[in-house]
Amino acid sequence: MDQTYNKKEKLRQLLFILIPILITQLAMYSMTFIDTLMTGRYSSDDLAGVAIGSSLWVPVFTGLSGILLAVTPIVSHLVGAKKQGNVAFSVIQGVYLSVIMALIVFAAGAFSLTPILNGMSLESRVHETAFDYLAALSTGLIPLFAYNVLRSFIDALGKTRVSMIITLISLPINVVFNYLFIYGKFGFPELGGAGAGFASAITYWLITLISFYIIHKHTPFSSYGVFRKLHAVSLAKWKEILLIGIPIGLSIFFETSIFSAVTLLMSNFETKVIAAHQIALNFASLLYMIPLSISMALTIVVGFEVGAARYGDAKEYSWIGVVIAVLMALVCAAILLLFPEEVASIYTKDANVLKLTAHFLIYALFFQLSDAIQAPVQGALRGYKDVNVTFIMSLISYWVIGLPFGYYLANYTSWGAYGYWIGLITGLAAGAITLTSRLIYIQKRKFPAGLQKNS
């Protein structure tokens, strides 16, 4: 009876942390969707420019911001081990590191962006918009990276509702500034696609300032005194963050960039095929927010329990998260199986594109099942601070198995464009199997439940 109650309590606690994270991720995804929609209403050239700019920026940003996600397990372990006095120092070092990273990205972009765009066969208007959009976006790099650290701190304390509220506030701010800068309303300059970049940059500054105010003034965050003292730079703490964060960032980069690589490789197919691929991938990315959110929640709760040396509880949380993700994936799979054309019709009215998209969405069904396992398992492993082997497994699964297999099927068999999707599914499945075996090993050998402390 106690065990059943214990599991119910863990499920309740996990959902309490998870639901706001899911809403936050969906809201952040909506911001990109709104940028695309509002730019598309302005002109197709500007839309193409923003799309090119985004495809270059997203893998870089997700990979680099993934490094800063190391702050979440570090803070969770400290709080779990009742070492609250060390939290402020760790967070501030994360902020320092985020500023340095932003400056490096800015400098690298200043030297490499023009040659990269020149190497692409773009129309002059699209080329110009892509450059201007990324240049405008770069004015918000420092707050964007700093916000990732502040959000990691907020989430690590289990206060994910606060992150949710901040992100929900950012949505209308982004829409207003998009309206002003893209279309040139109320005396603001009419900047088209570049306006979306400025709107995002301003939004990043505002949500960072809001986060700073909340952490400094409101409990329980203010009790940690994060901004009360100007700490000296600690290269040792930077090293700790980077040793945990770089494998996390690279794992995320290898996963997100493989989809960009497939999109580039598909450029020799018909426009309608590419459009259908993009639509199906966009919807699959929306559904991915569910296992991704569960992954982030597991990093928090598993990190807290491991920090407190309650290894049995950490193990239970890990598998409760996986079960929730698989159940949700089955629901999403049923929707894709039963209503592929209805989903496709949200994006397009073109009969040929609609039919092709419906076919791609059936393959996306298998994405859901693999992601439902590999994403939560990765989140649990981060909670254990086990990231190096995870990174190697991700690299092999996506780039050694998935992409080459997809390329072979697409170019040397009758599968055509669908071959790339089979390759992606194979890579994700390989990741799910190898990562799950790693989690089982970690739980049995390094953190056995028998060493559990009494709560």
mmCIF file of C-alpha atoms in Angstrom, residues 270-280 340-341 343-345 347-361 418:
data_model
loop_
_atom_site.group_PDB
_atom_site.id
_atom_site.type_symbol
_atom_site.label_atom_id
_atom_site.label_comp_id
_atom_site.label_asym_id
_atom_site.label_seq_id
_atom_site.Cartn_x
_atom_site.Cartn_y
_atom_site.Cartn_z
ATOM 1 C CA GLU A 270 10.977 18.197 -56.388
ATOM 2 C CA THR A 271 9.785 21.346 -54.617
ATOM 3 C CA LYS A 272 6.532 19.642 -53.586
ATOM 4 C CA VAL A 273 8.471 16.790 -51.933
ATOM 5 C CA ILE A 274 10.667 19.251 -50.044
ATOM 6 C CA ALA A 275 7.587 21.234 -48.942
ATOM 7 C CA ALA A 276 5.859 18.057 -47.709
ATOM 8 C CA HIS A 277 9.026 17.008 -45.864
ATOM 9 C CA GLN A 278 9.256 20.427 -44.148
ATOM 10 C CA ILE A 279 5.593 20.373 -43.099
ATOM 11 C CA ALA A 280 5.807 16.847 -41.673
ATOM 12 C CA PRO A 340 -2.764 12.250 -41.422
ATOM 13 C CA GLU A 341 -4.578 14.239 -44.134
ATOM 14 C CA VAL A 343 -3.120 17.266 -39.930
ATOM 15 C CA ALA A 344 -1.522 18.008 -43.323
ATOM 16 C CA SER A 345 -4.459 20.269 -44.287
ATOM 17 C CA TYR A 347 -0.459 23.605 -43.421
ATOM 18 C CA THR A 348 -1.429 23.290 -47.090
ATOM 19 C CA LYS A 349 -4.332 23.169 -49.531
ATOM 20 C CA ASP A 350 -2.226 21.905 -52.438
ATOM 21 C CA ALA A 351 -3.577 18.402 -53.192
ATOM 22 C CA ASN A 352 -0.188 16.939 -54.184
ATOM 23 C CA VAL A 353 1.671 18.403 -51.210
ATOM 24 C CA LEU A 354 -1.160 17.321 -48.903
ATOM 25 C CA LYS A 355 -0.954 13.723 -50.127
ATOM 26 C CA LEU A 356 2.844 13.596 -49.810
ATOM 27 C CA THR A 357 2.715 15.187 -46.336
ATOM 28 C CA ALA A 358 0.189 12.568 -45.195
ATOM 29 C CA HIS A 359 2.673 9.845 -46.248
ATOM 30 C CA PHE A 360 5.567 11.518 -44.414
ATOM 31 C CA LEU A 361 3.406 11.846 -41.284
ATOM 32 C CA TYR A 418 11.225 8.428 -47.697
#
